[in-house]
PDB file of C-alpha atoms in Angstrom:
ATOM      1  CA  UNK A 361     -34.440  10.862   2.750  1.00 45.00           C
ATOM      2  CA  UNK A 362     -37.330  12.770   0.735  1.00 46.00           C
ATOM      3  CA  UNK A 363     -35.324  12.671  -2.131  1.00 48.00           C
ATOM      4  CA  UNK A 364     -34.187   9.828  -2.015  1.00 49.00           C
ATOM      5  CA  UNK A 365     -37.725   8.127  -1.997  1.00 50.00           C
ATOM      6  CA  UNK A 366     -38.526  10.042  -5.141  1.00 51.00           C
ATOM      7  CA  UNK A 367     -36.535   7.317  -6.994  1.00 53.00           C
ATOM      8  CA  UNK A 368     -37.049   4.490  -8.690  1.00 56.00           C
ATOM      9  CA  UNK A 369     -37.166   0.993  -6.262  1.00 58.00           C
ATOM     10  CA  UNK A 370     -33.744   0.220  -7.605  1.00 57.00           C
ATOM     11  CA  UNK A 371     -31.939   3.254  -7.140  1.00 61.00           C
ATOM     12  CA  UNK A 372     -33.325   3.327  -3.647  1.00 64.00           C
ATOM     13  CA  UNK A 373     -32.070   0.253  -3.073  1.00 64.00           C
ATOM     14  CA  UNK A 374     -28.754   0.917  -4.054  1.00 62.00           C
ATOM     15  CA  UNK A 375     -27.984   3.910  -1.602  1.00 65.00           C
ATOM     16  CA  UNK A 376     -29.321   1.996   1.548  1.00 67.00           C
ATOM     17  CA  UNK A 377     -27.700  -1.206   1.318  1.00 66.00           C
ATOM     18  CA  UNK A 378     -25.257  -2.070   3.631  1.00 65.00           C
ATOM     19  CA  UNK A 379     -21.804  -1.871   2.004  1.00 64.00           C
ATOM     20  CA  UNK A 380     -19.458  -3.684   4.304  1.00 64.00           C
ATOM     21  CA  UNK A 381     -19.985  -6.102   7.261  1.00 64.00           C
ATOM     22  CA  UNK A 382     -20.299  -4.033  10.709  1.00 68.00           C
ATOM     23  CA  UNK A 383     -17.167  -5.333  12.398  1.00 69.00           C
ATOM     24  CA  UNK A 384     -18.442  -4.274  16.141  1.00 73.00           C
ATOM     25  CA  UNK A 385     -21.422  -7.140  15.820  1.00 76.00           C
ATOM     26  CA  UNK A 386     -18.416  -9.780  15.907  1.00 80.00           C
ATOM     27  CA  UNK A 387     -16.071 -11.238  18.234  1.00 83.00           C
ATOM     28  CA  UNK A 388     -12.717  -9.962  17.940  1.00 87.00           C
ATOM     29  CA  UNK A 389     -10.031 -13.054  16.753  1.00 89.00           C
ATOM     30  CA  UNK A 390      -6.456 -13.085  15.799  1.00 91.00           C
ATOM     31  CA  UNK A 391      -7.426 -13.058  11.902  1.00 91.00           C
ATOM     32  CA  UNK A 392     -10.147 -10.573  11.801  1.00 90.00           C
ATOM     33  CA  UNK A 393      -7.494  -7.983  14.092  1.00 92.00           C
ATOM     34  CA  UNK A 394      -4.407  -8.732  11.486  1.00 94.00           C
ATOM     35  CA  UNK A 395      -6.981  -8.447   9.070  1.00 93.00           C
ATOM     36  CA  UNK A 396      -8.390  -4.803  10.004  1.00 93.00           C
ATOM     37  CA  UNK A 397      -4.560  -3.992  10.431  1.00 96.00           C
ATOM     38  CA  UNK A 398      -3.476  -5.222   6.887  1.00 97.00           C
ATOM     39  CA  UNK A 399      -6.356  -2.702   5.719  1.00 96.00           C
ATOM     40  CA  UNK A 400      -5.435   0.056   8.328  1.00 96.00           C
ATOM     41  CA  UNK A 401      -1.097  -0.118   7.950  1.00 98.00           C
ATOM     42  CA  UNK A 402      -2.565   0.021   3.825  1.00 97.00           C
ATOM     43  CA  UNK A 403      -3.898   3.453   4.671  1.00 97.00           C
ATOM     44  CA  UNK A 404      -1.156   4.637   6.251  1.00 98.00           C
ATOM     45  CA  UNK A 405       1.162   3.748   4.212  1.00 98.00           C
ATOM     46  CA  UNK A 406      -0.802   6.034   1.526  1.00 98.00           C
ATOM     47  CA  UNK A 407       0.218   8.775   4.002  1.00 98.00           C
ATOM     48  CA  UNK A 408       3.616   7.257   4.126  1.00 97.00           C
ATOM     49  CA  UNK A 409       4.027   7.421   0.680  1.00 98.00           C
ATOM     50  CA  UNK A 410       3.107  10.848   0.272  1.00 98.00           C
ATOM     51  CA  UNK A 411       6.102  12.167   3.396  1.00 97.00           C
ATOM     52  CA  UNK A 412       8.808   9.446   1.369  1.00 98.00           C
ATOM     53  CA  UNK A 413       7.715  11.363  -2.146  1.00 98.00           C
ATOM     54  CA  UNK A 414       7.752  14.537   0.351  1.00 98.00           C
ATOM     55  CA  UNK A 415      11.845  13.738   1.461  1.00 98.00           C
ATOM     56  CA  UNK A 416      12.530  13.274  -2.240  1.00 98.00           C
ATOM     57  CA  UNK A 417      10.854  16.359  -3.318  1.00 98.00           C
ATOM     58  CA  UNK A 418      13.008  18.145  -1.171  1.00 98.00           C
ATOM     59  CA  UNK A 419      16.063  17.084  -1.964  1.00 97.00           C
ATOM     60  CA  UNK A 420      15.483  17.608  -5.368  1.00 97.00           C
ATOM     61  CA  UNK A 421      14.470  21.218  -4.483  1.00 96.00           C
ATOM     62  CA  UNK A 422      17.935  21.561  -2.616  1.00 95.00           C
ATOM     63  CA  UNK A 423      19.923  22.183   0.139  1.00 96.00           C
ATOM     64  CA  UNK A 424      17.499  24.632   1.772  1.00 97.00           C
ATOM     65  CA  UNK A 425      13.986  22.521   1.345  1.00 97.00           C
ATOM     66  CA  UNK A 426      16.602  19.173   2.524  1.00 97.00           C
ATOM     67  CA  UNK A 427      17.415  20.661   5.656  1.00 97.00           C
ATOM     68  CA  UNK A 428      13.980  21.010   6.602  1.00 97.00           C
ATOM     69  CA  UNK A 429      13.483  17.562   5.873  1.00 97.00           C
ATOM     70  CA  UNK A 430      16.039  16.152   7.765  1.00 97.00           C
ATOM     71  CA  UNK A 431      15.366  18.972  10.555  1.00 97.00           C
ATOM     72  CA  UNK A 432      12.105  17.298  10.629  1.00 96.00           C
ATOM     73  CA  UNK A 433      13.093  13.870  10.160  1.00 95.00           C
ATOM     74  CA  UNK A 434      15.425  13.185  12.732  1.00 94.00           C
ATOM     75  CA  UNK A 435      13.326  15.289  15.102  1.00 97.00           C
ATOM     76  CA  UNK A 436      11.751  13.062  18.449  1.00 97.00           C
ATOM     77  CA  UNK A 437       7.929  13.174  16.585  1.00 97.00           C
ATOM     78  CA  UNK A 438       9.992  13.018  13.123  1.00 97.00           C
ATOM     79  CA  UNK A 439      11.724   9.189  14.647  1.00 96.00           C
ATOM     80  CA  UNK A 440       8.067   7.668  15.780  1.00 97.00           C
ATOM     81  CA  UNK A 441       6.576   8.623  12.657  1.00 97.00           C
ATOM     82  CA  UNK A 442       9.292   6.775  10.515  1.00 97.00           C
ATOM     83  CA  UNK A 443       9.529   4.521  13.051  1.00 97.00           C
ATOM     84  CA  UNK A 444       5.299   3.769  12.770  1.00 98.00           C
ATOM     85  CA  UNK A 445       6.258   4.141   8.830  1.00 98.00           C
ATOM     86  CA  UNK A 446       8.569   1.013   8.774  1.00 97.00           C
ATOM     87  CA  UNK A 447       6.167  -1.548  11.413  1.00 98.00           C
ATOM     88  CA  UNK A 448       2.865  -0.143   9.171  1.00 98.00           C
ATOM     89  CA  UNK A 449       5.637  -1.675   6.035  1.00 98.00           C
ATOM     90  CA  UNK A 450       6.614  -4.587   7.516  1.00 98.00           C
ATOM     91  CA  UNK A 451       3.278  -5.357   8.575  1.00 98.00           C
ATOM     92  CA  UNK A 452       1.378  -4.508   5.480  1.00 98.00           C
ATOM     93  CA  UNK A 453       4.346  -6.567   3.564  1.00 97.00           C
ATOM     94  CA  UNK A 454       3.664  -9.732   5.698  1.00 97.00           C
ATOM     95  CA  UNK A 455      -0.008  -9.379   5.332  1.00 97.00           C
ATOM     96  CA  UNK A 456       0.684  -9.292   1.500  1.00 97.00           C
ATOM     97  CA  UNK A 457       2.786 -12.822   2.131  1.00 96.00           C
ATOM     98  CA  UNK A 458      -0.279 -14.016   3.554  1.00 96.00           C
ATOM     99  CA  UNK A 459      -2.244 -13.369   1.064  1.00 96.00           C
ATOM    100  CA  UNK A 460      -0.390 -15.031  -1.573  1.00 96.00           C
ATOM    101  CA  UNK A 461      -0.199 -17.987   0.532  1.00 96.00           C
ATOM    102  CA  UNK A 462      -3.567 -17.956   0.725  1.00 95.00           C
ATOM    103  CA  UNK A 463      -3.867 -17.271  -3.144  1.00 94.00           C
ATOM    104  CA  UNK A 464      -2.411 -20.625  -3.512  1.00 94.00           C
ATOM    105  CA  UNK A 465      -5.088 -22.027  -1.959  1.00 94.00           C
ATOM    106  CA  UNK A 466      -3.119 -23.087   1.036  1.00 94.00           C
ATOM    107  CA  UNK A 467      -3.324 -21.984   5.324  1.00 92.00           C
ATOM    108  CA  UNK A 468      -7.020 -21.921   5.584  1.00 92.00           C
ATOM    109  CA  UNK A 469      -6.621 -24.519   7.914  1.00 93.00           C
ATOM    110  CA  UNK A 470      -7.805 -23.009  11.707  1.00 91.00           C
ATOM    111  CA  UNK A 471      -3.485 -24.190  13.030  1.00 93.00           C
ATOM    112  CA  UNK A 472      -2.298 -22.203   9.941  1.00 94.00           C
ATOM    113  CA  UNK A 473      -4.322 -19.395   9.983  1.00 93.00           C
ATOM    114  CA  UNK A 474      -3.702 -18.690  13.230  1.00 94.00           C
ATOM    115  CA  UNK A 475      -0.391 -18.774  13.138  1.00 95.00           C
ATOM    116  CA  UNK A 476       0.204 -17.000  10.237  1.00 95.00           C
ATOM    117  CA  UNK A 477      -2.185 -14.140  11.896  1.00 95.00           C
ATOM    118  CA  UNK A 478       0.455 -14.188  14.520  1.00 95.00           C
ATOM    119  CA  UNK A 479       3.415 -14.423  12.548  1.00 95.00           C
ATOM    120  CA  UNK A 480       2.433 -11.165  10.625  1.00 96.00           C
ATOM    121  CA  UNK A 481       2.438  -9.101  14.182  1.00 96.00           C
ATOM    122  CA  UNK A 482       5.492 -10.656  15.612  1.00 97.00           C
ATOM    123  CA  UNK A 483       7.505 -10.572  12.696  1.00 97.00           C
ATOM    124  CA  UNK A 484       6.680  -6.833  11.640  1.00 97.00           C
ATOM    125  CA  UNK A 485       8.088  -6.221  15.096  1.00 98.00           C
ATOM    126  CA  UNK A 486      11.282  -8.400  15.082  1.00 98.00           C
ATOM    127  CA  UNK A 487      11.899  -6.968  11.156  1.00 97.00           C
ATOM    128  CA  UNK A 488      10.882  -2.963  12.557  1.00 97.00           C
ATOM    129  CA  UNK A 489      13.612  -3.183  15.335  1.00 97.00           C
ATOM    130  CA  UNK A 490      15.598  -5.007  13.892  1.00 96.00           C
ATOM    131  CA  UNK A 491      15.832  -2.376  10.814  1.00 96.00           C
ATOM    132  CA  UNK A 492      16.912   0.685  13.307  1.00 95.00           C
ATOM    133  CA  UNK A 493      19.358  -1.604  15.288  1.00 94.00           C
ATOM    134  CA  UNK A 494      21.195  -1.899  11.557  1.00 90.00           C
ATOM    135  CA  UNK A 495      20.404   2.156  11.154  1.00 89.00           C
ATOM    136  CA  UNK A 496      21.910   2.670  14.612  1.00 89.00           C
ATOM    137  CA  UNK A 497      24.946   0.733  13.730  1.00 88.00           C
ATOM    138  CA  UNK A 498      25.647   1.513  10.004  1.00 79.00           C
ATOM    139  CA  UNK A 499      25.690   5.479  11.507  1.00 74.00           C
TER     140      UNK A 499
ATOM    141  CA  UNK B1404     -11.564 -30.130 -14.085  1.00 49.00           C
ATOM    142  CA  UNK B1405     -11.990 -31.215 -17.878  1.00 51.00           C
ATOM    143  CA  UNK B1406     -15.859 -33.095 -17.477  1.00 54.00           C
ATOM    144  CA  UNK B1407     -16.635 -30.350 -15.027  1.00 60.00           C
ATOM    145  CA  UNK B1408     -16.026 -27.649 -17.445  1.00 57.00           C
ATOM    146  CA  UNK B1409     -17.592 -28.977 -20.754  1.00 72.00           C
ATOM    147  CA  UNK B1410     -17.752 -24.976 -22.034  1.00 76.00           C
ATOM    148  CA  UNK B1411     -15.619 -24.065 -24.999  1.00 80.00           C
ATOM    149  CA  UNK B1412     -15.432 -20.335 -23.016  1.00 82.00           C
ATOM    150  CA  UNK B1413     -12.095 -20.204 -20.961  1.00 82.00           C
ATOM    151  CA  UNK B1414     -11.947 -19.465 -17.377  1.00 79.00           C
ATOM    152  CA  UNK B1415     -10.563 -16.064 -18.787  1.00 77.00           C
ATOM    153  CA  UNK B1416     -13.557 -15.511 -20.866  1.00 80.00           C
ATOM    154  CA  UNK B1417     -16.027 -16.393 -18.124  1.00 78.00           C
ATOM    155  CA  UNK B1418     -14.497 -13.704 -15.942  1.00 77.00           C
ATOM    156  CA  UNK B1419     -13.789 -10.570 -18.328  1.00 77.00           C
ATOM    157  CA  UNK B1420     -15.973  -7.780 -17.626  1.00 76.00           C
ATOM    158  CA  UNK B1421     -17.861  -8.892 -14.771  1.00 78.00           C
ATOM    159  CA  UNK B1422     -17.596  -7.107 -11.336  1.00 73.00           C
ATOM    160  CA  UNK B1423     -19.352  -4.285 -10.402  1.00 68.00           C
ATOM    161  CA  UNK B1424     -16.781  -2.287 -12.531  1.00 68.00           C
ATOM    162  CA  UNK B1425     -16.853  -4.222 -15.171  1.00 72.00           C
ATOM    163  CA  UNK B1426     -13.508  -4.892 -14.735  1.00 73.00           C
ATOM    164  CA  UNK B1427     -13.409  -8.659 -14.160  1.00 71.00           C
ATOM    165  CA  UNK B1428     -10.219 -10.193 -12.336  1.00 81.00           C
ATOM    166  CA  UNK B1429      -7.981  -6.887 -13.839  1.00 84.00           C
ATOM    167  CA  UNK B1430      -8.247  -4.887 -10.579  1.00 85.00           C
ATOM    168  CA  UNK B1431      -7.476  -7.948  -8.263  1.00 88.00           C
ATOM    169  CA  UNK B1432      -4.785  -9.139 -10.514  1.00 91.00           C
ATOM    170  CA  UNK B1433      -2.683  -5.628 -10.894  1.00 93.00           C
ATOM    171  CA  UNK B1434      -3.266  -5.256  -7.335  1.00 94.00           C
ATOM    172  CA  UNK B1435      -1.156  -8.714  -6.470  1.00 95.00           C
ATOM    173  CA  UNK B1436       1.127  -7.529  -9.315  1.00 96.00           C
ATOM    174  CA  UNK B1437       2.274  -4.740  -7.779  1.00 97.00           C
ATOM    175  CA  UNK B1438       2.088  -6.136  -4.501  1.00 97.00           C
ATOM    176  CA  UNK B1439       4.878  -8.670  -6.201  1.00 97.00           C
ATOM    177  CA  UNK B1440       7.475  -5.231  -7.633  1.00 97.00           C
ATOM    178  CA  UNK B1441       6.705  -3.863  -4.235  1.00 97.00           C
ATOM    179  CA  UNK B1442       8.311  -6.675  -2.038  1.00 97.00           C
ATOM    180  CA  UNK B1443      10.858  -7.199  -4.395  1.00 97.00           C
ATOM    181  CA  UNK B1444      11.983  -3.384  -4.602  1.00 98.00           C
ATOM    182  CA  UNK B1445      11.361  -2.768  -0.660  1.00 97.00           C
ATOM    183  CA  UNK B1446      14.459  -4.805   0.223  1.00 95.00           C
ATOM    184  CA  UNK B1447      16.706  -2.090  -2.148  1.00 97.00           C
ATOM    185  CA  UNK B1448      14.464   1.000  -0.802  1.00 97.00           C
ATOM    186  CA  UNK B1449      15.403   0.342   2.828  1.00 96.00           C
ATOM    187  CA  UNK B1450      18.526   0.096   2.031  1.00 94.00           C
ATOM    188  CA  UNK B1451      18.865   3.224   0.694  1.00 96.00           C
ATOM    189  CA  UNK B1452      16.753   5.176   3.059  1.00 95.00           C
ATOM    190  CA  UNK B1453      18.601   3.632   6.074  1.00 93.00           C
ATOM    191  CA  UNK B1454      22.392   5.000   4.022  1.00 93.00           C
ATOM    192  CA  UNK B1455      20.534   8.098   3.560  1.00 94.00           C
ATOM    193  CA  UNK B1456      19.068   8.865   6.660  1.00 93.00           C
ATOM    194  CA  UNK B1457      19.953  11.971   8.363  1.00 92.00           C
ATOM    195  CA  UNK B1458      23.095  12.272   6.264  1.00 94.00           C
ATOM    196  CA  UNK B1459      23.974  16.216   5.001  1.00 96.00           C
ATOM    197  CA  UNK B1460      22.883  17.487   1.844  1.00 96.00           C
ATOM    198  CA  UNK B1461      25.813  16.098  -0.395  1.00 96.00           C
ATOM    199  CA  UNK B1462      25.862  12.763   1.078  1.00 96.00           C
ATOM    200  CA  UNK B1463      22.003  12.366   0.568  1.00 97.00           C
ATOM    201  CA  UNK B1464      22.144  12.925  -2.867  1.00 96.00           C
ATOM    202  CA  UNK B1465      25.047  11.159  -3.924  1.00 95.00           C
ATOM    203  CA  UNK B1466      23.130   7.745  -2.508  1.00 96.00           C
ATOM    204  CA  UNK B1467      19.492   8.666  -3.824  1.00 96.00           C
ATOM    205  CA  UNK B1468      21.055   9.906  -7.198  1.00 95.00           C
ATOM    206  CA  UNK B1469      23.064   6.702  -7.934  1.00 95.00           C
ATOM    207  CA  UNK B1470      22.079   4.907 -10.909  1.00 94.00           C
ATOM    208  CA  UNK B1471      21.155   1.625  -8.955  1.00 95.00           C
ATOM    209  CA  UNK B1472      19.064   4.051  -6.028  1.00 96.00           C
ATOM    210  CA  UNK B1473      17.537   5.896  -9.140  1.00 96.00           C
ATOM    211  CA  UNK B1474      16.382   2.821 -10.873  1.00 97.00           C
ATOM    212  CA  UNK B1475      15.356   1.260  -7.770  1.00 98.00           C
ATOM    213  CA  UNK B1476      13.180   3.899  -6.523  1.00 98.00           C
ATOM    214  CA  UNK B1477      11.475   4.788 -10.211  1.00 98.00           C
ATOM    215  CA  UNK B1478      10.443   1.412  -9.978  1.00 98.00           C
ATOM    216  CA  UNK B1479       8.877   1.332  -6.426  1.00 98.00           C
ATOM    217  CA  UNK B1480       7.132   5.161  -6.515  1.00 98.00           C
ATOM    218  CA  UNK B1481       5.557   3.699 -10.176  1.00 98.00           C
ATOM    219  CA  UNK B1482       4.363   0.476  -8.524  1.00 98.00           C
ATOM    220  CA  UNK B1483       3.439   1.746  -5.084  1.00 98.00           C
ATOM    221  CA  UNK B1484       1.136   4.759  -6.737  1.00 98.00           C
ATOM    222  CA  UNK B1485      -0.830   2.208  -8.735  1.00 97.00           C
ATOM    223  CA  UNK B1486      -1.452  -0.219  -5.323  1.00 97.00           C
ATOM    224  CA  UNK B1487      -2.006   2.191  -3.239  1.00 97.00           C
ATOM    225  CA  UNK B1488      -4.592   3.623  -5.571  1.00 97.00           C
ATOM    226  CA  UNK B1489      -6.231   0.247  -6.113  1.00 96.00           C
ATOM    227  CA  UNK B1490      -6.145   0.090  -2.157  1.00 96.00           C
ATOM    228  CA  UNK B1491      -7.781   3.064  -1.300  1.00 97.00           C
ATOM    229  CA  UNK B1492     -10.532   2.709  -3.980  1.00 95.00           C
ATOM    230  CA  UNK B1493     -11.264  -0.374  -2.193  1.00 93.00           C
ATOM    231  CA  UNK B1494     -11.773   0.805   1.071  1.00 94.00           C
ATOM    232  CA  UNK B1495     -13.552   3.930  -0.334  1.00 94.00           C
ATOM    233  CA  UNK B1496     -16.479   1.597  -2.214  1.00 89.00           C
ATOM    234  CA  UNK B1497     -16.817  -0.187   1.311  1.00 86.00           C
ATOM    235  CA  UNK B1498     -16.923   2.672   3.493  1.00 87.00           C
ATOM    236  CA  UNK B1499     -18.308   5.838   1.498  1.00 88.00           C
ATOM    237  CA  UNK B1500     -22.698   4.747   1.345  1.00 82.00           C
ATOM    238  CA  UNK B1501     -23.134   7.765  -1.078  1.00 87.00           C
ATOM    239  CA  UNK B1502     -22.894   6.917  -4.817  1.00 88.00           C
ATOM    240  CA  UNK B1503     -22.052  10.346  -5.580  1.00 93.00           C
ATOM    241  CA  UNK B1504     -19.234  10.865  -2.841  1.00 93.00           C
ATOM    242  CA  UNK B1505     -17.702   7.561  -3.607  1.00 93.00           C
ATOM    243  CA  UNK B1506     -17.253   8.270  -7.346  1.00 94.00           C
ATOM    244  CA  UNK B1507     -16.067  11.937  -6.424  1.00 97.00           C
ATOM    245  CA  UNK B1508     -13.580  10.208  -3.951  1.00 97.00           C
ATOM    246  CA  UNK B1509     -12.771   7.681  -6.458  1.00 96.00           C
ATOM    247  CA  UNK B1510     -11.764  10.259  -8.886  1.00 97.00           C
ATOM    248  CA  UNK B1511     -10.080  12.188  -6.287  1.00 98.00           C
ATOM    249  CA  UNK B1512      -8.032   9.315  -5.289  1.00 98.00           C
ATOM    250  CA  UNK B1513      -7.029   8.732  -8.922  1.00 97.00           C
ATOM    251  CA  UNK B1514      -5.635  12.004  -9.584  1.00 98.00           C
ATOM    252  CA  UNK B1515      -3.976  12.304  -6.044  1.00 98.00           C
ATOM    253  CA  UNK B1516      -2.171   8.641  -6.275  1.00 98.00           C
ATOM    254  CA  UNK B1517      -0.893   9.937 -10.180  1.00 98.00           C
ATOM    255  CA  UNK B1518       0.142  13.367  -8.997  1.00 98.00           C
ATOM    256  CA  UNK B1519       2.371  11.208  -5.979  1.00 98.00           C
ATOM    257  CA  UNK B1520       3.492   8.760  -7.997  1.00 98.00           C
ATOM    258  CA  UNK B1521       4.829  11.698 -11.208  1.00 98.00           C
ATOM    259  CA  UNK B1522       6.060  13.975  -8.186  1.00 98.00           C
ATOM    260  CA  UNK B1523       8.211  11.268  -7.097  1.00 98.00           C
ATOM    261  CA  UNK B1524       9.443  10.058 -10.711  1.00 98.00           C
ATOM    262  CA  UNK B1525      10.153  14.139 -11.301  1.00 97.00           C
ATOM    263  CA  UNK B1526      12.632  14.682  -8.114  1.00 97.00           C
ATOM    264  CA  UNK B1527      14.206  11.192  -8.707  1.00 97.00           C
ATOM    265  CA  UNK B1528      14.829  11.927 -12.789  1.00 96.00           C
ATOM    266  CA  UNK B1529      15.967  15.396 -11.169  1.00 96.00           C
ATOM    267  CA  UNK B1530      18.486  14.454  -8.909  1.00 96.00           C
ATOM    268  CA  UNK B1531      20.004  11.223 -11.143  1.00 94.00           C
ATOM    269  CA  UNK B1532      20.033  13.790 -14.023  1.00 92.00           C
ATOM    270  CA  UNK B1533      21.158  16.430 -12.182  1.00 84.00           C
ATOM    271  CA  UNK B1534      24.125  14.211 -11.200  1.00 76.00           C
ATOM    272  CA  UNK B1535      24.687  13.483 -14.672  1.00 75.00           C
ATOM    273  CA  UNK B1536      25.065  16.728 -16.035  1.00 74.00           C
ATOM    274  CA  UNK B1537      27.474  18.324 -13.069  1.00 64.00           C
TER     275      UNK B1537
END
């Protein structure tokens, strides 16, 4: 804090100032959850990313580094994570669809927000089972 | 909109360069462009993880080496890297208070997203080559 003082007005102002709205202060609604979980399924999907990059890496590497993969892939933990992998994508994907509906400038309304809030949950877990009833049967 | 905006400057103009990156619209814009490749490619890319799932060696990369999966999944790792960069530099200038930590982070972020995004173009060029040349 000392050093921070030390500075100009400006400066100080700048590192104290709130950065993002405190979301405990308000009451938890159907947008502002799908909205936290478009930002939260984002993040994971970063991770994601990096184990789908990971799968590739390996079997580029060969058979050796590829039978890890798969060792660890179609392990118990291995199946939730990919499973987690595919609702945080289907969820993130219908979050985007929101958005661009709402880029148009269309379902603000309180009806259409609120059930496009909803569809975003229920559809990213009607399109996530639905995806490893297909895997299941395509095997 | 025409007597509203009596300005010769173009909506454009008015919005170049301002943000507190100086970026203008750019950042918001590539973000919903890439949002855009990545639910068009994400259709293909299920696809072919769901065929390749699990399979043996062989089988796995005959489907992730085939021209269509190689091209598909160039495609997605290029455009996911650059959203998921844009993402996470979001959430790190709302979360991180610090001026010096976010920049760090933001850096940090930058070079992580480019080394994911050229690690997965190198072990799909690999593998489609690869395939290519046996």
């Amino acid at each position: 804090m000392a050093e921070v003082q030390a500075k100009s007005p400006a400066r100080r102002l700048e590192d104290i100032r709130p950065l993002s709205p405190h979301l405990q202060i308000y009451r938890w609604t159907w947008t502002m959850a799908m909205s936290v979980f478009h930002r939260m399924t984002g993040m994971a999907l970063y991770a994601g990313t990096v184990l789908i990059v990971g799968w590739l890496l390996a079997l580029a590497a060969g058979p050796g580094p590829y039978e890890c993969a798969r060792w660890l892939m179609t392990s118990i933990i291995g199946k939730l994570v990919l499973i987690a992998y595919t609702w945080a994508l289907f969820h993130h994907l219908l979050g985007g669809v929101r958005h661009f509906i709402w880029d148009t400038g269309a379902g603000f309304e309180r009806d259409a927000r609120m059930a496009l809030a909803k569809f975003t949950l229920v559809g990213s877990i009607v399109l996530t089972i639905a995806f490893w009833v297909i895997v299941a049967l395509v095997r | 909109m025409a007597t509203q905006n009596r300005s010769f400057r173009t909506p454009r103009a008015n919005v170049t360069g301002l943000g507190a990156a100086h970026h203008g619209t750019e950042h918001f814009w590539r973000q919903r462009l890439t949002a855009l490749a990545n639910l068009l490619l994400i259709v293909p890319f299920l696809w072919i993880l769901a065929a390749a799932y699990g399979r043996d060696y062989a089988s796995a990369v005959a489907i992730v080496s085939h021209p269509f999966s190689a091209v598909v999944l160039l495609l997605l790792v290029v455009s996911v890297a650059i959203h998921m960069r844009i993402g996470m530099t979001v959430v790190i200038e709302d979360y991180l208070p610090n001026k010096a930590q976010r920049v760090v982070a933001v850096i940090a972020n930058t070079f992580f997203c480019a080394a994911v995004g050229l690690v997965g173009v190198f072990a799909i060029v690999k593998l489609s080559v690869g395939r290519l040349l046996l």
